[in-house]
Amino acid sequence: MVSTKLYTAIYVVLFVSATVQVLVEFAGLSYWLAFGVIMVLSAAKAVLVAAYFQHLRFEPRSLTYLVGIGLVAALALTLAASYSLL
């Protein structure tokens, strides 16, 4: 069983990451730089949530790889959709 301290630390990291994403949005950065920073932070948050809250950290590696492939596919679709908006 994972300790409450670990879940609290993950919550703080997710909260700070979400705050940084909002600050990046209002920082006036170029579109692609802001997009890249937000995508990296979002991917890191997704990995944290999947690893600990969905317990993938304790599952067989093959299942983790399967979820990782889905994450990469979702990222590719997001990039393609954002490119078509320009």
CSV table of N, CA, C and O in Angstrom, one decimal:
chain,number,residue,atom,x,y,z
A,1,MET,N,0.8,-1.2,0.0
A,1,MET,CA,0.0,0.0,0.0
A,1,MET,C,0.9,1.2,0.0
A,1,MET,O,1.9,1.3,0.7
A,2,VAL,N,0.5,2.2,-0.8
A,2,VAL,CA,1.3,3.4,-0.9
A,2,VAL,C,0.9,4.4,0.2
A,2,VAL,O,-0.3,4.4,0.6
A,3,SER,N,1.8,5.1,0.7
A,3,SER,CA,1.6,5.9,1.9
A,3,SER,C,0.8,7.2,1.5
A,3,SER,O,0.8,7.6,0.4
A,4,THR,N,0.2,7.8,2.5
A,4,THR,CA,-0.5,9.0,2.4
A,4,THR,C,0.5,10.2,2.0
A,4,THR,O,0.1,11.1,1.2
A,5,LYS,N,1.7,10.1,2.5
A,5,LYS,CA,2.7,11.1,2.2
A,5,LYS,C,3.0,11.1,0.7
A,5,LYS,O,3.1,12.2,0.1
A,6,LEU,N,3.1,10.0,0.1
A,6,LEU,CA,3.3,9.9,-1.3
A,6,LEU,C,2.2,10.5,-2.1
A,6,LEU,O,2.4,11.3,-3.1
A,7,TYR,N,1.0,10.1,-1.8
A,7,TYR,CA,-0.2,10.7,-2.5
A,7,TYR,C,-0.3,12.2,-2.3
A,7,TYR,O,-0.6,12.9,-3.2
A,8,THR,N,0.1,12.7,-1.1
A,8,THR,CA,0.1,14.1,-0.9
A,8,THR,C,1.1,14.8,-1.8
A,8,THR,O,0.9,15.9,-2.3
A,9,ALA,N,2.3,14.2,-1.9
A,9,ALA,CA,3.4,14.8,-2.7
A,9,ALA,C,3.0,14.8,-4.2
A,9,ALA,O,3.2,15.8,-4.9
A,10,ILE,N,2.3,13.7,-4.6
A,10,ILE,CA,1.8,13.7,-6.0
A,10,ILE,C,0.8,14.8,-6.2
A,10,ILE,O,0.8,15.5,-7.3
A,11,TYR,N,-0.1,15.0,-5.3
A,11,TYR,CA,-1.1,16.0,-5.4
A,11,TYR,C,-0.5,17.4,-5.5
A,11,TYR,O,-0.9,18.2,-6.3
A,12,VAL,N,0.5,17.6,-4.7
A,12,VAL,CA,1.2,18.9,-4.7
A,12,VAL,C,1.9,19.1,-6.1
A,12,VAL,O,1.8,20.2,-6.7
A,13,VAL,N,2.5,18.1,-6.6
A,13,VAL,CA,3.2,18.2,-7.9
A,13,VAL,C,2.2,18.5,-9.0
A,13,VAL,O,2.4,19.3,-9.8
A,14,LEU,N,1.0,17.8,-8.9
A,14,LEU,CA,0.0,18.0,-9.9
A,14,LEU,C,-0.6,19.4,-9.8
A,14,LEU,O,-0.8,20.1,-10.8
A,15,PHE,N,-0.8,19.9,-8.6
A,15,PHE,CA,-1.3,21.3,-8.4
A,15,PHE,C,-0.3,22.3,-8.9
A,15,PHE,O,-0.7,23.3,-9.6
A,16,VAL,N,1.0,22.2,-8.6
A,16,VAL,CA,2.0,23.1,-9.0
A,16,VAL,C,2.1,23.1,-10.5
A,16,VAL,O,2.2,24.1,-11.2
A,17,SER,N,2.0,21.9,-11.1
A,17,SER,CA,2.1,21.8,-12.6
A,17,SER,C,0.9,22.5,-13.3
A,17,SER,O,1.1,23.2,-14.3
A,18,ALA,N,-0.3,22.3,-12.7
A,18,ALA,CA,-1.4,23.0,-13.3
A,18,ALA,C,-1.3,24.5,-13.1
A,18,ALA,O,-1.7,25.2,-14.1
A,19,THR,N,-0.8,25.0,-12.0
A,19,THR,CA,-0.6,26.4,-11.8
A,19,THR,C,0.4,26.9,-12.8
A,19,THR,O,0.2,28.0,-13.4
A,20,VAL,N,1.5,26.2,-13.1
A,20,VAL,CA,2.5,26.6,-14.1
A,20,VAL,C,1.9,26.6,-15.5
A,20,VAL,O,2.2,27.6,-16.2
A,21,GLN,N,1.0,25.7,-15.8
A,21,GLN,CA,0.4,25.7,-17.1
A,21,GLN,C,-0.5,27.0,-17.3
A,21,GLN,O,-0.5,27.6,-18.3
A,22,VAL,N,-1.2,27.4,-16.2
A,22,VAL,CA,-2.0,28.6,-16.3
A,22,VAL,C,-1.1,29.8,-16.5
A,22,VAL,O,-1.3,30.7,-17.3
A,23,LEU,N,0.0,29.9,-15.7
A,23,LEU,CA,1.0,31.0,-15.8
A,23,LEU,C,1.6,31.0,-17.2
A,23,LEU,O,1.8,32.1,-17.7
A,24,VAL,N,1.9,29.9,-17.8
A,24,VAL,CA,2.5,29.9,-19.1
A,24,VAL,C,1.5,30.5,-20.1
A,24,VAL,O,1.8,31.2,-21.1
A,25,GLU,N,0.2,30.2,-19.9
A,25,GLU,CA,-0.8,30.7,-20.9
A,25,GLU,C,-0.9,32.2,-20.8
A,25,GLU,O,-1.1,32.8,-21.9
A,26,PHE,N,-0.7,32.8,-19.7
A,26,PHE,CA,-0.8,34.2,-19.5
A,26,PHE,C,0.6,34.9,-19.6
A,26,PHE,O,0.6,36.1,-19.5
A,27,ALA,N,1.6,34.2,-19.9
A,27,ALA,CA,3.0,34.8,-19.9
A,27,ALA,C,3.3,35.5,-21.2
A,27,ALA,O,4.2,36.3,-21.3
A,28,GLY,N,2.5,35.3,-22.2
A,28,GLY,CA,2.7,36.0,-23.5
A,28,GLY,C,3.8,35.4,-24.3
A,28,GLY,O,4.4,36.1,-25.1
A,29,LEU,N,4.1,34.1,-24.1
A,29,LEU,CA,5.1,33.4,-24.9
A,29,LEU,C,4.5,33.1,-26.3
A,29,LEU,O,3.3,33.2,-26.6
A,30,SER,N,5.4,32.8,-27.2
A,30,SER,CA,5.0,32.5,-28.6
A,30,SER,C,4.1,31.2,-28.5
A,30,SER,O,4.2,30.4,-27.6
A,31,TYR,N,3.3,31.0,-29.5
A,31,TYR,CA,2.3,29.9,-29.5
A,31,TYR,C,3.0,28.6,-29.4
A,31,TYR,O,2.6,27.8,-28.5
A,32,TRP,N,4.0,28.3,-30.2
A,32,TRP,CA,4.6,27.0,-30.2
A,32,TRP,C,5.4,26.7,-28.9
A,32,TRP,O,5.5,25.6,-28.4
A,33,LEU,N,6.0,27.8,-28.4
A,33,LEU,CA,6.8,27.6,-27.1
A,33,LEU,C,5.8,27.3,-26.0
A,33,LEU,O,6.0,26.3,-25.2
A,34,ALA,N,4.7,28.0,-25.9
A,34,ALA,CA,3.7,27.8,-24.8
A,34,ALA,C,3.1,26.4,-25.0
A,34,ALA,O,2.9,25.7,-24.1
A,35,PHE,N,2.8,26.1,-26.3
A,35,PHE,CA,2.2,24.8,-26.6
A,35,PHE,C,3.1,23.7,-26.1
A,35,PHE,O,2.7,22.7,-25.5
A,36,GLY,N,4.4,23.8,-26.5
A,36,GLY,CA,5.4,22.7,-26.1
A,36,GLY,C,5.5,22.6,-24.6
A,36,GLY,O,5.5,21.5,-24.1
A,37,VAL,N,5.6,23.7,-23.9
A,37,VAL,CA,5.7,23.6,-22.4
A,37,VAL,C,4.4,23.0,-21.8
A,37,VAL,O,4.5,22.1,-20.9
A,38,ILE,N,3.3,23.4,-22.3
A,38,ILE,CA,2.0,22.9,-21.7
A,38,ILE,C,1.9,21.4,-22.1
A,38,ILE,O,1.4,20.6,-21.2
A,39,MET,N,2.3,21.0,-23.3
A,39,MET,CA,2.2,19.5,-23.6
A,39,MET,C,3.2,18.7,-22.8
A,39,MET,O,2.8,17.6,-22.3
A,40,VAL,N,4.4,19.2,-22.5
A,40,VAL,CA,5.3,18.4,-21.7
A,40,VAL,C,4.8,18.3,-20.2
A,40,VAL,O,4.8,17.2,-19.6
A,41,LEU,N,4.2,19.4,-19.7
A,41,LEU,CA,3.7,19.3,-18.4
A,41,LEU,C,2.5,18.4,-18.3
A,41,LEU,O,2.3,17.7,-17.4
A,42,SER,N,1.6,18.5,-19.4
A,42,SER,CA,0.5,17.6,-19.4
A,42,SER,C,0.9,16.1,-19.5
A,42,SER,O,0.2,15.3,-18.8
A,43,ALA,N,1.9,15.8,-20.3
A,43,ALA,CA,2.3,14.4,-20.4
A,43,ALA,C,2.9,13.9,-19.0
A,43,ALA,O,2.6,12.8,-18.6
A,44,ALA,N,3.6,14.8,-18.3
A,44,ALA,CA,4.2,14.4,-17.0
A,44,ALA,C,3.1,14.2,-16.0
A,44,ALA,O,3.1,13.2,-15.2
A,45,LYS,N,2.0,15.0,-16.1
A,45,LYS,CA,0.9,14.8,-15.2
A,45,LYS,C,0.2,13.5,-15.5
A,45,LYS,O,-0.2,12.8,-14.6
A,46,ALA,N,0.0,13.2,-16.8
A,46,ALA,CA,-0.7,12.0,-17.2
A,46,ALA,C,0.1,10.8,-16.7
A,46,ALA,O,-0.5,9.8,-16.2
A,47,VAL,N,1.4,10.8,-16.8
A,47,VAL,CA,2.2,9.7,-16.3
A,47,VAL,C,2.1,9.5,-14.8
A,47,VAL,O,1.9,8.4,-14.3
A,48,LEU,N,2.1,10.6,-14.1
A,48,LEU,CA,2.0,10.5,-12.6
A,48,LEU,C,0.6,9.9,-12.3
A,48,LEU,O,0.5,9.0,-11.4
A,49,VAL,N,-0.4,10.4,-12.9
A,49,VAL,CA,-1.8,9.9,-12.6
A,49,VAL,C,-1.9,8.5,-12.9
A,49,VAL,O,-2.4,7.7,-12.1
A,50,ALA,N,-1.4,8.1,-14.1
A,50,ALA,CA,-1.5,6.7,-14.5
A,50,ALA,C,-0.7,5.8,-13.6
A,50,ALA,O,-1.1,4.7,-13.3
A,51,ALA,N,0.5,6.2,-13.3
A,51,ALA,CA,1.4,5.4,-12.5
A,51,ALA,C,0.9,5.1,-11.1
A,51,ALA,O,0.9,4.0,-10.6
A,52,TYR,N,0.4,6.2,-10.4
A,52,TYR,CA,0.0,6.0,-9.0
A,52,TYR,C,-1.5,5.8,-8.8
A,52,TYR,O,-1.9,5.0,-8.0
A,53,PHE,N,-2.3,6.7,-9.4
A,53,PHE,CA,-3.7,6.6,-9.1
A,53,PHE,C,-4.4,5.5,-9.8
A,53,PHE,O,-5.5,5.0,-9.4
A,54,GLN,N,-3.9,5.1,-11.0
A,54,GLN,CA,-4.4,4.0,-11.7
A,54,GLN,C,-3.6,2.7,-11.5
A,54,GLN,O,-3.8,1.7,-12.2
A,55,HIS,N,-2.6,2.8,-10.6
A,55,HIS,CA,-1.8,1.7,-10.1
A,55,HIS,C,-1.0,1.0,-11.3
A,55,HIS,O,-0.7,-0.2,-11.1
A,56,LEU,N,-0.7,1.7,-12.3
A,56,LEU,CA,0.1,1.1,-13.4
A,56,LEU,C,1.6,0.8,-13.0
A,56,LEU,O,2.3,0.0,-13.5
A,57,ARG,N,2.0,1.5,-11.9
A,57,ARG,CA,3.4,1.3,-11.4
A,57,ARG,C,3.5,-0.1,-10.9
A,57,ARG,O,4.6,-0.7,-10.9
A,58,PHE,N,2.5,-0.7,-10.5
A,58,PHE,CA,2.5,-2.0,-9.9
A,58,PHE,C,2.0,-3.1,-10.8
A,58,PHE,O,1.9,-4.3,-10.4
A,59,GLU,N,1.7,-2.8,-12.0
A,59,GLU,CA,1.2,-3.8,-13.0
A,59,GLU,C,2.4,-4.3,-13.8
A,59,GLU,O,3.5,-3.8,-13.8
A,60,PRO,N,2.1,-5.4,-14.6
A,60,PRO,CA,3.2,-5.9,-15.5
A,60,PRO,C,3.6,-4.9,-16.5
A,60,PRO,O,2.8,-4.0,-16.9
A,61,ARG,N,4.8,-4.9,-16.9
A,61,ARG,CA,5.3,-3.9,-17.9
A,61,ARG,C,4.6,-4.0,-19.2
A,61,ARG,O,4.4,-2.9,-19.9
A,62,SER,N,4.1,-5.1,-19.6
A,62,SER,CA,3.4,-5.2,-20.9
A,62,SER,C,2.1,-4.3,-20.9
A,62,SER,O,1.8,-3.6,-21.9
A,63,LEU,N,1.4,-4.2,-19.8
A,63,LEU,CA,0.2,-3.4,-19.7
A,63,LEU,C,0.7,-1.9,-19.6
A,63,LEU,O,0.0,-1.1,-20.3
A,64,THR,N,1.8,-1.6,-19.0
A,64,THR,CA,2.3,-0.2,-18.9
A,64,THR,C,2.7,0.2,-20.3
A,64,THR,O,2.4,1.3,-20.7
A,65,TYR,N,3.3,-0.7,-21.1
A,65,TYR,CA,3.7,-0.3,-22.5
A,65,TYR,C,2.4,-0.1,-23.4
A,65,TYR,O,2.4,0.8,-24.2
A,66,LEU,N,1.4,-0.9,-23.2
A,66,LEU,CA,0.2,-0.7,-23.9
A,66,LEU,C,-0.5,0.6,-23.6
A,66,LEU,O,-0.9,1.4,-24.6
A,67,VAL,N,-0.5,1.1,-22.4
A,67,VAL,CA,-1.0,2.4,-22.0
A,67,VAL,C,-0.1,3.5,-22.6
A,67,VAL,O,-0.6,4.5,-23.0
A,68,GLY,N,1.2,3.3,-22.6
A,68,GLY,CA,2.1,4.2,-23.1
A,68,GLY,C,1.9,4.4,-24.6
A,68,GLY,O,2.0,5.6,-25.1
A,69,ILE,N,1.6,3.4,-25.3
A,69,ILE,CA,1.4,3.5,-26.8
A,69,ILE,C,0.1,4.3,-27.0
A,69,ILE,O,0.0,5.2,-27.9
A,70,GLY,N,-0.9,4.1,-26.2
A,70,GLY,CA,-2.1,4.9,-26.2
A,70,GLY,C,-1.9,6.4,-26.0
A,70,GLY,O,-2.4,7.3,-26.6
A,71,LEU,N,-1.0,6.6,-25.0
A,71,LEU,CA,-0.7,8.0,-24.7
A,71,LEU,C,0.1,8.7,-25.8
A,71,LEU,O,-0.2,9.8,-26.2
A,72,VAL,N,1.0,8.0,-26.4
A,72,VAL,CA,1.7,8.5,-27.6
A,72,VAL,C,0.7,8.8,-28.8
A,72,VAL,O,0.8,9.8,-29.4
A,73,ALA,N,-0.2,7.9,-29.0
A,73,ALA,CA,-1.2,8.1,-30.0
A,73,ALA,C,-2.1,9.3,-29.8
A,73,ALA,O,-2.3,10.1,-30.7
A,74,ALA,N,-2.5,9.5,-28.5
A,74,ALA,CA,-3.3,10.7,-28.2
A,74,ALA,C,-2.5,11.9,-28.4
A,74,ALA,O,-3.0,12.9,-28.8
A,75,LEU,N,-1.2,11.9,-28.0
A,75,LEU,CA,-0.3,13.1,-28.2
A,75,LEU,C,-0.2,13.4,-29.7
A,75,LEU,O,-0.2,14.5,-30.1
A,76,ALA,N,0.0,12.3,-30.5
A,76,ALA,CA,0.1,12.6,-32.0
A,76,ALA,C,-1.2,13.2,-32.6
A,76,ALA,O,-1.1,14.1,-33.4
A,77,LEU,N,-2.3,12.7,-32.1
A,77,LEU,CA,-3.6,13.2,-32.6
A,77,LEU,C,-3.7,14.7,-32.1
A,77,LEU,O,-4.3,15.5,-32.9
A,78,THR,N,-3.3,15.0,-30.9
A,78,THR,CA,-3.4,16.4,-30.4
A,78,THR,C,-2.5,17.3,-31.2
A,78,THR,O,-2.9,18.4,-31.6
A,79,LEU,N,-1.3,16.8,-31.5
A,79,LEU,CA,-0.4,17.6,-32.4
A,79,LEU,C,-1.0,17.8,-33.8
A,79,LEU,O,-0.9,18.9,-34.3
A,80,ALA,N,-1.5,16.8,-34.3
A,80,ALA,CA,-2.1,16.9,-35.7
A,80,ALA,C,-3.3,17.9,-35.7
A,80,ALA,O,-3.5,18.7,-36.6
A,81,ALA,N,-4.1,17.8,-34.6
A,81,ALA,CA,-5.3,18.7,-34.5
A,81,ALA,C,-4.8,20.2,-34.3
A,81,ALA,O,-5.4,21.1,-34.9
A,82,SER,N,-3.8,20.4,-33.5
A,82,SER,CA,-3.3,21.8,-33.3
A,82,SER,C,-2.7,22.3,-34.6
A,82,SER,O,-2.8,23.5,-34.8
A,83,TYR,N,-2.0,21.5,-35.3
A,83,TYR,CA,-1.4,21.9,-36.6
A,83,TYR,C,-2.5,22.3,-37.6
A,83,TYR,O,-2.3,23.3,-38.3
A,84,SER,N,-3.6,21.6,-37.6
A,84,SER,CA,-4.6,21.9,-38.6
A,84,SER,C,-5.4,23.2,-38.2
A,84,SER,O,-6.1,23.8,-39.1
A,85,LEU,N,-5.3,23.7,-37.0
A,85,LEU,CA,-5.9,24.9,-36.6
A,85,LEU,C,-5.2,26.1,-37.1
A,85,LEU,O,-5.8,27.2,-37.2
A,86,LEU,N,-3.9,26.0,-37.4
A,86,LEU,CA,-3.2,27.2,-37.9
A,86,LEU,C,-3.5,27.4,-39.3
A,86,LEU,O,-3.6,27.7,-40.2
